[in-house]
CSV table of C-alpha atoms in Angstrom, one decimal:
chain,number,residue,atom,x,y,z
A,1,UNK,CA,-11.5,-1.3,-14.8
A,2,UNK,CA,-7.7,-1.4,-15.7
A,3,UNK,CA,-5.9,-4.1,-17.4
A,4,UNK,CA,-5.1,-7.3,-15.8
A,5,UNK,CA,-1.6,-6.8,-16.1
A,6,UNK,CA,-1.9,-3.5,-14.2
A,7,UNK,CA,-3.6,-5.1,-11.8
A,8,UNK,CA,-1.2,-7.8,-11.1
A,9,UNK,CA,1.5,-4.8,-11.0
A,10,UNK,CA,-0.5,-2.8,-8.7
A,11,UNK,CA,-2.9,-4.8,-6.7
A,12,UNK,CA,-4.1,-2.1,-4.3
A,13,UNK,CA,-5.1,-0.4,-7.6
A,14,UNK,CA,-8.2,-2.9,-7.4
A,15,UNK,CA,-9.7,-1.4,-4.1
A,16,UNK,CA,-9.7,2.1,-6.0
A,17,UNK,CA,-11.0,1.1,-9.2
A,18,UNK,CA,-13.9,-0.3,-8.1
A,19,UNK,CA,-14.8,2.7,-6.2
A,20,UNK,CA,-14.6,4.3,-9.3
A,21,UNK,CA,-16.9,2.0,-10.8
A,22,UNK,CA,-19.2,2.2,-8.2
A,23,UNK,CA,-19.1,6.1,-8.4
A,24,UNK,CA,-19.5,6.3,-12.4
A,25,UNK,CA,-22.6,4.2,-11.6
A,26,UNK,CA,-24.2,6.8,-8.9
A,27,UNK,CA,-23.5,9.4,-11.1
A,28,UNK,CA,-25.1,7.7,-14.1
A,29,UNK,CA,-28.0,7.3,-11.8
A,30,UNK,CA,-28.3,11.0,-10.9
A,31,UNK,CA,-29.2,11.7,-14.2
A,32,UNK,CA,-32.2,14.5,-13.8
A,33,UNK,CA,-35.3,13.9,-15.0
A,34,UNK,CA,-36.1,17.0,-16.7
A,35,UNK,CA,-35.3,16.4,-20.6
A,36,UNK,CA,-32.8,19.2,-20.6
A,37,UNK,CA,-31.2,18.7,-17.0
A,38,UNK,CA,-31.0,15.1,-18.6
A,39,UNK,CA,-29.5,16.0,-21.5
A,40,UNK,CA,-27.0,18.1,-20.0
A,41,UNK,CA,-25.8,15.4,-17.0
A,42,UNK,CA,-25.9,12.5,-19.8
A,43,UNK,CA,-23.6,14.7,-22.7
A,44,UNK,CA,-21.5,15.5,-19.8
A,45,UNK,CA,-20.7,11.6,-19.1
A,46,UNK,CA,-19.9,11.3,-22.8
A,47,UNK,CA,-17.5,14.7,-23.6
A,48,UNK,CA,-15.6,14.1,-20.0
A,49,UNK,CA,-16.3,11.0,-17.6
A,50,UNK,CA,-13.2,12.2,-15.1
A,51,UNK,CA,-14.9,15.9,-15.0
A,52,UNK,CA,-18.1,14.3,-14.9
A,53,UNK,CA,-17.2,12.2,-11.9
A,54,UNK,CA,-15.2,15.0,-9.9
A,55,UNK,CA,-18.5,17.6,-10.7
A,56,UNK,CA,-20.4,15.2,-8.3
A,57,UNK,CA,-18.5,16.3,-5.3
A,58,UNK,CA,-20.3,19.8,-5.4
A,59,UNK,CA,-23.7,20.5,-4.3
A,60,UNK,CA,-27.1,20.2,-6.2
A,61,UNK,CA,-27.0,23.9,-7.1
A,62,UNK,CA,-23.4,24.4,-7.7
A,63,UNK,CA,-23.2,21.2,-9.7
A,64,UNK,CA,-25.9,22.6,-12.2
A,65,UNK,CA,-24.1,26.0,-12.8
A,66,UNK,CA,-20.4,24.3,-12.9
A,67,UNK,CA,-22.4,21.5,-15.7
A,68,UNK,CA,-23.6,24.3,-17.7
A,69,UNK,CA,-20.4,26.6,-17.3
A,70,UNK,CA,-18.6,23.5,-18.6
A,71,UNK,CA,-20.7,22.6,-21.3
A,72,UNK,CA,-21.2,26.3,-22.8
A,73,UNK,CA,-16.8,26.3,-22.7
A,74,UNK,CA,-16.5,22.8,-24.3
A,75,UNK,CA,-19.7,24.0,-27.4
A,76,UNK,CA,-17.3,27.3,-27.8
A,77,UNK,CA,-13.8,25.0,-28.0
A,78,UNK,CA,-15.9,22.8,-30.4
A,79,UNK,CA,-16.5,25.3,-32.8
A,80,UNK,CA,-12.8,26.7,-32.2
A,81,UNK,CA,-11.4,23.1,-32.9
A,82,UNK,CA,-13.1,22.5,-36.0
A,83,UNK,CA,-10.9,23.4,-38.9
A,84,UNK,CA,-13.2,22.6,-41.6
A,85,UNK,CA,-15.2,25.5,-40.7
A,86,UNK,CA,-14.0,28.6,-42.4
A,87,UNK,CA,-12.5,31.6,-40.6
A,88,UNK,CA,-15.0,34.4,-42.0
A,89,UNK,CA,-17.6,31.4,-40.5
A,90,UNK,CA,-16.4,30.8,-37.3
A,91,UNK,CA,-15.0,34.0,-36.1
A,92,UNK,CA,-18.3,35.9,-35.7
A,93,UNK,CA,-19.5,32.7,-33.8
A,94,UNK,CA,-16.9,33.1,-31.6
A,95,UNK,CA,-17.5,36.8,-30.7
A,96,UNK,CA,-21.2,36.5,-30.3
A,97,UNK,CA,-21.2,33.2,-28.2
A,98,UNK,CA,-22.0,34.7,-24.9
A,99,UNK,CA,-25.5,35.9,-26.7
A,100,UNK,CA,-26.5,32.4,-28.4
A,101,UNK,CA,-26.4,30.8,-24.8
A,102,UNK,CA,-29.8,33.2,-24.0
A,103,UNK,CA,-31.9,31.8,-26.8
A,104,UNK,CA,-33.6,28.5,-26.4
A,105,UNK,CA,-33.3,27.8,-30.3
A,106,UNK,CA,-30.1,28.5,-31.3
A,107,UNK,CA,-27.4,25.7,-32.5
A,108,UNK,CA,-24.8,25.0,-35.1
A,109,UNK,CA,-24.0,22.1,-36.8
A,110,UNK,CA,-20.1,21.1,-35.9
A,111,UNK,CA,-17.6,18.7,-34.1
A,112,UNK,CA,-17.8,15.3,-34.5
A,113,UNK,CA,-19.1,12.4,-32.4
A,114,UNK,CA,-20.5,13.7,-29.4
A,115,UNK,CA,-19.7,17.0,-30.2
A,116,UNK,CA,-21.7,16.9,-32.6
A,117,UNK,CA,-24.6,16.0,-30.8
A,118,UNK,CA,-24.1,18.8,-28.3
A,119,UNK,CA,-23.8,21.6,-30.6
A,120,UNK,CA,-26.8,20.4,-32.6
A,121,UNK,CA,-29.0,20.0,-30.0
A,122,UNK,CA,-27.0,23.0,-27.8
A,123,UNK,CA,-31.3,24.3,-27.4
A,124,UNK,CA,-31.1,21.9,-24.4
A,125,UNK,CA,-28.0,23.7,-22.7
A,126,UNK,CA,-29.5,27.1,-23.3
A,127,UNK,CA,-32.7,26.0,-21.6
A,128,UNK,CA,-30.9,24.7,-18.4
A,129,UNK,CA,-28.5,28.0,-18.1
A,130,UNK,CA,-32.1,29.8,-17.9
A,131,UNK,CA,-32.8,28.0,-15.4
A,132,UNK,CA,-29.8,29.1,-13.4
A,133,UNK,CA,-29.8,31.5,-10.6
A,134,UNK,CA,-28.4,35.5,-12.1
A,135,UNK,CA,-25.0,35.7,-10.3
A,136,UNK,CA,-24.3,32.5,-12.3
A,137,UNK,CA,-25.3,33.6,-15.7
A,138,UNK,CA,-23.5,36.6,-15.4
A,139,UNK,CA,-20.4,34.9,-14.0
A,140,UNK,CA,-20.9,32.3,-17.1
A,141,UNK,CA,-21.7,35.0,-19.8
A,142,UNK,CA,-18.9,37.3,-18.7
A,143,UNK,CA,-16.0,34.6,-19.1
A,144,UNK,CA,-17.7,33.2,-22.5
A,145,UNK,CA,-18.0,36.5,-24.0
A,146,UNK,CA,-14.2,36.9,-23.1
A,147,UNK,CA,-13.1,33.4,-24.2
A,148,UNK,CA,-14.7,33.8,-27.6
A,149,UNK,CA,-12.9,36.9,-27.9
A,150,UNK,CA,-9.8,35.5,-27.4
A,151,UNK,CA,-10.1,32.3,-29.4
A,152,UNK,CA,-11.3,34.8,-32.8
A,153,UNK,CA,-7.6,36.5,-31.5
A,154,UNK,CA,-6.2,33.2,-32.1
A,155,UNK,CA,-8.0,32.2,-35.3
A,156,UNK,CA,-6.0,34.5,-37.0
A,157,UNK,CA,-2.8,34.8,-35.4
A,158,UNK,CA,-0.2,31.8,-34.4
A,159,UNK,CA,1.4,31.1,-31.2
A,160,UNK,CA,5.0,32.8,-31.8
A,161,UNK,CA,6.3,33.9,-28.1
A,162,UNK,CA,6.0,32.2,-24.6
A,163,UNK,CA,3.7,35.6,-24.0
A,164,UNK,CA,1.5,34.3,-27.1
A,165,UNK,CA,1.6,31.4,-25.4
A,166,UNK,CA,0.4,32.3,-21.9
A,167,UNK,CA,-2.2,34.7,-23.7
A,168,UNK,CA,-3.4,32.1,-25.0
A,169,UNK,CA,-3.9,29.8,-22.4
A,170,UNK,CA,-5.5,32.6,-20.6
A,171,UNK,CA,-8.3,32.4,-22.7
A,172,UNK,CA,-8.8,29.3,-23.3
A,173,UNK,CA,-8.2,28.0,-19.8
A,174,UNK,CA,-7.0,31.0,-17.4
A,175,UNK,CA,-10.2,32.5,-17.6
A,176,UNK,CA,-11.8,28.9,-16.7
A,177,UNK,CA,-10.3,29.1,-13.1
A,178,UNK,CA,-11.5,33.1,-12.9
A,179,UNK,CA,-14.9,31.7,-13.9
A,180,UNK,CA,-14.9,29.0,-11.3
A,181,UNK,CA,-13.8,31.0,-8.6
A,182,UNK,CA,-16.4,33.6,-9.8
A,183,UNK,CA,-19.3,30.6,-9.1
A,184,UNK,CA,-17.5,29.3,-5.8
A,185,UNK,CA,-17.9,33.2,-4.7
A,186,UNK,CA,-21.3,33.5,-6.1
A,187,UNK,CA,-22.4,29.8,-4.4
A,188,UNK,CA,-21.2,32.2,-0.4
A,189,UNK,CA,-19.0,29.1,-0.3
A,190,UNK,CA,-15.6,30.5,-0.8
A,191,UNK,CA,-14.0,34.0,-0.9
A,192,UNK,CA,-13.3,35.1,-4.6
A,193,UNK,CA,-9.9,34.3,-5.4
A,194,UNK,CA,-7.0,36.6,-6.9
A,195,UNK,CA,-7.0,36.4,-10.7
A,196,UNK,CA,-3.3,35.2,-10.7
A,197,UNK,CA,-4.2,32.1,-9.2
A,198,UNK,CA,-7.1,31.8,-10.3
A,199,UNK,CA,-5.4,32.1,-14.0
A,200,UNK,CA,-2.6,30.0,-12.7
A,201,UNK,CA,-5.3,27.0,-12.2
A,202,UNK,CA,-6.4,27.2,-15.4
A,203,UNK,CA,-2.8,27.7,-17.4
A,204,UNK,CA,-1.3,24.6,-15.3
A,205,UNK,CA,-3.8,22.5,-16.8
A,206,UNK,CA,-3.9,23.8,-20.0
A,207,UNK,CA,-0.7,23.2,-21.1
A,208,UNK,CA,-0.2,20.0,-19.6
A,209,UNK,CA,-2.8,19.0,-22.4
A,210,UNK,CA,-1.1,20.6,-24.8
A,211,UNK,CA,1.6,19.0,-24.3
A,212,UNK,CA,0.4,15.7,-24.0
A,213,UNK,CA,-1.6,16.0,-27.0
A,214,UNK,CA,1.1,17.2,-29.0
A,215,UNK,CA,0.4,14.0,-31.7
A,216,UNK,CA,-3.0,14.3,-32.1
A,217,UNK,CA,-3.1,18.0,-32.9
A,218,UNK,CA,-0.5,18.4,-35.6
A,219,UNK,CA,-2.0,14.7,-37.4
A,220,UNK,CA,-5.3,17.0,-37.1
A,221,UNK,CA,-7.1,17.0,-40.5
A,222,UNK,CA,-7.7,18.9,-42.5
A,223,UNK,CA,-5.6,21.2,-40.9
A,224,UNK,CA,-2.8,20.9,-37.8
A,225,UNK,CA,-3.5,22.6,-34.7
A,226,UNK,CA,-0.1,23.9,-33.3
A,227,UNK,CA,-0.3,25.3,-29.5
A,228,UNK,CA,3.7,25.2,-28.7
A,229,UNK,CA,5.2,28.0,-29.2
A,230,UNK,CA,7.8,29.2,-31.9
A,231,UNK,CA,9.7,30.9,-29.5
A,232,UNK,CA,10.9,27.5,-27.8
A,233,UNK,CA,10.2,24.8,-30.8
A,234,UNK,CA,12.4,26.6,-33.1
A,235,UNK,CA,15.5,26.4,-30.9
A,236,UNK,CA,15.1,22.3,-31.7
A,237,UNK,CA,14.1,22.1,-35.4
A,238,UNK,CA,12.6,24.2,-38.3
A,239,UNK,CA,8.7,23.6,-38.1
A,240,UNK,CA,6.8,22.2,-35.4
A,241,UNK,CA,5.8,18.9,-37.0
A,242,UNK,CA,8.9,17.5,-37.3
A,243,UNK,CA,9.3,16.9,-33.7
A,244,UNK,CA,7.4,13.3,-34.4
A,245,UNK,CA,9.9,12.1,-37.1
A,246,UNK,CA,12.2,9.5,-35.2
A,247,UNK,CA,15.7,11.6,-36.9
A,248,UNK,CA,14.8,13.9,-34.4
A,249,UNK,CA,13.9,12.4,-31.3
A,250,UNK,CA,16.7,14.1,-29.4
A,251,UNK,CA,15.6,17.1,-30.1
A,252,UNK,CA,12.0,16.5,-29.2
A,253,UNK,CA,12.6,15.0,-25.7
A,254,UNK,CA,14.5,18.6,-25.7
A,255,UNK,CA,11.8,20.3,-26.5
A,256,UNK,CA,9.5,18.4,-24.8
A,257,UNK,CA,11.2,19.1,-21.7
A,258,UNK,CA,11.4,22.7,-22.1
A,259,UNK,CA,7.9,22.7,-22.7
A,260,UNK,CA,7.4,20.7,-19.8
A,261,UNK,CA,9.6,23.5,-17.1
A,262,UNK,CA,7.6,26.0,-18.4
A,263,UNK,CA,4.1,24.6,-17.7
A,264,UNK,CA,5.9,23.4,-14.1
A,265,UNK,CA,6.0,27.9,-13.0
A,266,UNK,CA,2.3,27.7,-12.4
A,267,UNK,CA,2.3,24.9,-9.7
A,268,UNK,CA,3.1,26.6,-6.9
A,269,UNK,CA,0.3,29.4,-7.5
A,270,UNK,CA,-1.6,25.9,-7.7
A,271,UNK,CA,-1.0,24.7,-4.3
A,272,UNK,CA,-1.3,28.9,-2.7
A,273,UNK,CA,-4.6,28.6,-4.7
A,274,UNK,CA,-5.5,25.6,-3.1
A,275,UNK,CA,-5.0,26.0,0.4
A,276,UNK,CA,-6.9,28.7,1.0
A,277,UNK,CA,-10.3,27.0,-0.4
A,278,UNK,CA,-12.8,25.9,3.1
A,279,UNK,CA,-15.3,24.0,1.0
A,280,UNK,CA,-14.7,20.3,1.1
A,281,UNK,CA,-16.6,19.3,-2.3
A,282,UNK,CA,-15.0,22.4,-4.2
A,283,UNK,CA,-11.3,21.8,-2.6
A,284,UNK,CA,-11.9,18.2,-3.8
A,285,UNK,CA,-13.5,19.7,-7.4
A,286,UNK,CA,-9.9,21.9,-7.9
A,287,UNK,CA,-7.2,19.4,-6.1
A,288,UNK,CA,-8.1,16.0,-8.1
A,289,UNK,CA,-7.6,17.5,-11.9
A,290,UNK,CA,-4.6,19.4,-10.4
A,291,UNK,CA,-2.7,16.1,-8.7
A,292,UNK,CA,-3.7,14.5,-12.1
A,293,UNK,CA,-1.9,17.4,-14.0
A,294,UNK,CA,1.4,17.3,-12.4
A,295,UNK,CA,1.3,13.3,-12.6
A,296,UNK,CA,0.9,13.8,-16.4
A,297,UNK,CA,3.6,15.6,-16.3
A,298,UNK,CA,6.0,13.6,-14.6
A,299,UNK,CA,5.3,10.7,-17.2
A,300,UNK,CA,5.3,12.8,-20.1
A,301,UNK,CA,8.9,14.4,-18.9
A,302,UNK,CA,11.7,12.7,-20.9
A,303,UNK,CA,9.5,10.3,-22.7
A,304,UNK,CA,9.8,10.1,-26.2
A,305,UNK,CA,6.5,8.4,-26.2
A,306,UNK,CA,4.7,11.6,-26.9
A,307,UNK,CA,5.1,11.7,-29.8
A,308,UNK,CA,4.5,8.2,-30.6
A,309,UNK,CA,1.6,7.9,-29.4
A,310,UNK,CA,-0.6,9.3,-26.0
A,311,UNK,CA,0.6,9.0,-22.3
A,312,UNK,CA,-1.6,9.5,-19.6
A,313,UNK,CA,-1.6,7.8,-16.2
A,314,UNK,CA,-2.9,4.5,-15.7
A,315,UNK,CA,-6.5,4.2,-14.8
A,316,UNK,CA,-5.9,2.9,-11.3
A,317,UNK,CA,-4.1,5.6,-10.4
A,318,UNK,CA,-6.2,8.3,-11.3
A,319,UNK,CA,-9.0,5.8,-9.1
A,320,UNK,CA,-6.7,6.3,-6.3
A,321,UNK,CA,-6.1,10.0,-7.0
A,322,UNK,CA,-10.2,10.7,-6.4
A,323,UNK,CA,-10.6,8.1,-3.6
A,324,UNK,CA,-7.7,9.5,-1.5
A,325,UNK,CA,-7.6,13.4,-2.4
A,326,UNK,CA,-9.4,14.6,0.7
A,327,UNK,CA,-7.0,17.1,2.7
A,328,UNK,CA,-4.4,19.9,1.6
A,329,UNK,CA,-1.8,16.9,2.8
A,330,UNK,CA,-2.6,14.7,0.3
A,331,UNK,CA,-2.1,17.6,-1.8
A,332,UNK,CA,1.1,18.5,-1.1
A,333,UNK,CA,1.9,15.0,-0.6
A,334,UNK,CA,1.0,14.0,-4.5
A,335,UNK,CA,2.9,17.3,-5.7
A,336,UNK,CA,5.8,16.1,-3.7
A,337,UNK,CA,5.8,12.7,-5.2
A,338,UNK,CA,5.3,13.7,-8.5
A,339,UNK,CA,7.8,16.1,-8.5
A,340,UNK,CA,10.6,13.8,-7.1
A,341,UNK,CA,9.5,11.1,-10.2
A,342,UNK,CA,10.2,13.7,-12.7
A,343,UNK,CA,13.5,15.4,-10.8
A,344,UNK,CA,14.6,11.6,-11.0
A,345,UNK,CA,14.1,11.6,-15.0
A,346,UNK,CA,16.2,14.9,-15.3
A,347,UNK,CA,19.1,14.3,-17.5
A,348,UNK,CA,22.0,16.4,-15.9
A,349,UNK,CA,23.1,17.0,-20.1
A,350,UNK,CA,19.5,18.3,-21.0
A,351,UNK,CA,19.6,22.0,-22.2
A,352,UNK,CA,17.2,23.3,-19.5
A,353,UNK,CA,18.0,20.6,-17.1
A,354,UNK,CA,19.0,23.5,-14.5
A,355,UNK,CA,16.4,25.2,-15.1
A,356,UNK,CA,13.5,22.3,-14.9
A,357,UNK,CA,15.8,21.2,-11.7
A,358,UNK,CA,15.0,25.0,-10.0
A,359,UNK,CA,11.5,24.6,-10.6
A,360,UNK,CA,11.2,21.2,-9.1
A,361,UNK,CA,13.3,22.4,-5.9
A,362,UNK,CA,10.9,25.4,-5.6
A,363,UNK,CA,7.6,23.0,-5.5
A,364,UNK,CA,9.3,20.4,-3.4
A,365,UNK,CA,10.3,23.3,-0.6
A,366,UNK,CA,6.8,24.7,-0.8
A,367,UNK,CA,5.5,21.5,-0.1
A,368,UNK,CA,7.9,20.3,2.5
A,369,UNK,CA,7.2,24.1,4.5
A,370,UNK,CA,3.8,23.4,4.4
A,371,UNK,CA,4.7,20.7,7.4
A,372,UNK,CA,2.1,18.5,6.2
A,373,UNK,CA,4.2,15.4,4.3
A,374,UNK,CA,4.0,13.6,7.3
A,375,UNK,CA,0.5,13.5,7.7
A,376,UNK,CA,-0.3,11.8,4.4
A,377,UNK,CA,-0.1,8.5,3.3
A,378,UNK,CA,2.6,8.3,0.3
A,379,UNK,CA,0.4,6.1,-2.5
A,380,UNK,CA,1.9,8.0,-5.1
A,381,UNK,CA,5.2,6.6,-5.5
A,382,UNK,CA,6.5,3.3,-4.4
A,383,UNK,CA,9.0,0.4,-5.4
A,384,UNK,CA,7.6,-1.9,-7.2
A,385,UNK,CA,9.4,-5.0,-5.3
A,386,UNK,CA,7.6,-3.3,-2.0
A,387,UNK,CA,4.5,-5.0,-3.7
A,388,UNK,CA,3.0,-7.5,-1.3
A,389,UNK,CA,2.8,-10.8,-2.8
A,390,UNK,CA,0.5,-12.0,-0.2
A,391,UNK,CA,-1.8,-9.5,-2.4
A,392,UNK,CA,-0.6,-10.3,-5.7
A,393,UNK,CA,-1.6,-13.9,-4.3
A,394,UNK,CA,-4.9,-13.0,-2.8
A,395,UNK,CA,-5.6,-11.0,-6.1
A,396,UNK,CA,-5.2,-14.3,-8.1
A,397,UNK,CA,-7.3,-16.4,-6.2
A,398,UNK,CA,-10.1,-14.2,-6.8
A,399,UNK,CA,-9.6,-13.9,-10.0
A,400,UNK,CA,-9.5,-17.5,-10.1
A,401,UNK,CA,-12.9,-18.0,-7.8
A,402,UNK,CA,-14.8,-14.9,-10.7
A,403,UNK,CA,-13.4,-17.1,-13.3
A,404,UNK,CA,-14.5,-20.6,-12.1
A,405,UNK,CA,-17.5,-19.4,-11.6
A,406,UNK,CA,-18.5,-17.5,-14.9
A,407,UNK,CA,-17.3,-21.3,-16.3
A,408,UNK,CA,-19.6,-22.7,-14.6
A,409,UNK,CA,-22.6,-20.7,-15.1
A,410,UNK,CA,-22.5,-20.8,-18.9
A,411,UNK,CA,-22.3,-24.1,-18.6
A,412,UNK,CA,-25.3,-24.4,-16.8
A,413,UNK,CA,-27.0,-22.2,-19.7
């Protein structure tokens, strides 16, 4: 659960969170009991828990092509991500990816951690997308053979323009969404999406994570990995890395901030994408990562931290993201909320300040025509002396009763 001190802060967090719990549990328990269903469900708890617990909302045969889709993308990014592998290595791996995932032996040794584990033992994966019904290995096939292709693009050339840079994401995420909506039309669940917002879906996420991983991809060893583009990096300093050396923090909130508008064009083909989904369990698959993207943003906007060290939201309020997304109201709702946090963090003498403050305007109209704000309630922002302390007080006596009583049962041992 979150800290204590969160807690304290946000008490109706604790209502939330232990939903959450309670959900990570059921999902743990849903574990298959085929050995490579198994290993498939349980590598997916360990690369992604959030995308792990959203998955769940799908049905049984949806789930299983939406695991493997997943799972084939993140073996591909592995290899991509590893910078100890050499390009004349990786490259072909990249192009002939879509193949490997038809033969029920094939793997290579790479990534780290749990990474590692998947691409080593990647037999498992191929097995399960076997198993899967054509439409969805076609679907899965056709977007890995086009993501490889793009990454081997990217092996060998460096992000330079904001077109690079939506290429890019295209590949790597864009064609994600095109994939998903390619298995919510396959599954007779959904009509099959245009490819702009499809793409859009993808790219919003995307480079919210670049962006908020800015740190941990230049200190990448043995080799940075460097996602923002020259084209707006270079108007603050002279190479990308300097941007987390504290003589130039003004100029990284700058760029930051830039980098920040731009991801901010793709939100309203978000929401258009959005409300035109009729599945329950996929609406709630696409809005929760979405509500969490634009909340990223919003903290990451004007916060030096980013290059310090990682921002993300707090736990409890991503627990209350995925217990209370459940219409397109609270969708619009959370966009709206988020965006007036991060027009509220605008500095009127930032060099895209206009710009970011169009954007935001744009999102907050879109949601405010939508005519749902009012039916929503508004979790996502509130004062923090609104706080009840009848709750605060409640919350302290329970903690108090749980803490009493662990005392007195290891003194009874």
């Amino acid at each position: 659960m979150g800290s204590l001190g969160a807690i304290v802060r946000h008490p109706d967090d604790v209502y939330p969170l232990l939903k959450l719990k309670m959900a990570a549990r059921h999902a743990e328990k849903q574990i298959p009991a085929e050995p490579h269903w198994a290993f498939c469900y349980t590598m997916l708890l360990k690369v992604s828990r959030s995308f792990a617990l959203v998955i769940q909302q799908l049905d049984p045969q949806l789930r299983n092509a939406v695991c493997i889709f997943y799972l084939v993308l993140r073996a591909l990014d592995t290899v991509e991500d590893d910078t100890s592998i050499a390009t004349d290595v990786k490259v072909p791996i990249l192009i002939a990816f879509h193949r490997h995932i038809y033969d029920r032996v094939w793997h290579f040794s790479c990534g780290t951690k749990e990474y590692k584990v998947l691409m080593d033992q990647f037999h498992h994966v191929s097995t399960a997308f076997l198993e899967l019904e054509k439409n969805y290995q076609a679907a899965i096939e056709n977007i890995t053979k086009r993501m490889g292709a793009g990454m081997a693009k990217f092996i060998c050339n460096e992000v330079e323009t904001v077109d690079d840079y939506d290429e890019y994401c295209h590949y790597v995420a864009g064609l994600v969404g095109l994939g998903l909506s390619k298995l919510f039309h396959a599954s007779g669940k959904e009509d099959l999406a245009p490819d702009h917002l499809s793409n859009s879906m993808g790219l919003f996420l995307q480079k919210t994570n670049i962006i908020r991983d800015y740190l941990e991809d230049i200190n990448e060893i043995p080799k940075s990995r460097m996602f923002w583009p020259r084209q707006i990096w270079s108007k603050y300093v002279n190479k990308l890395e300097d941007l987390k050396y504290e003589e130039n923090s003004v100029k990284a909130v700058q760029c930051l901030n830039d980098m920040v508008t731009n991801a901010l064009l793709h939100a309203e083909d978000c929401l258009k994408y959005m409300s035109a989904l009729r599945d329950m369990s996929i609406f709630r698959f696409c809005a929760i990562p979405q509500i969490m993207a634009i909340g990223t943003l919003a903290l990451c906007y004007n916060n030096i931290e980013v290059f310090r060290g990682v921002v993300k939201m707090r736990r409890g309020l991503t627990a209350k993201v995925i217990d209370r997304t459940k219409t397109m109201a609270d969708v619009y709702g959370a966009f709206f909320d988020f965006s007036c946090m991060l027009k509220s963090k605008v500095d009127k003498n930032d060099p895209n300040a206009t710009k970011t403050l169009s954007r935001l305007e744009a999102i907050q109209k879109t949601c405010r025509e939508s005519g749902l704000l009012t039916k929503r309630k508004p979790y996502i922002l509130r004062n923090e002396s609104t706080y009840s302390s009848t709750m605060v007080l409640i919350l302290v006596i329970i903690l108090s009763i749980i803490f009493a009583y662990l005392s007195a049962k290891r003194q009874d041992n």
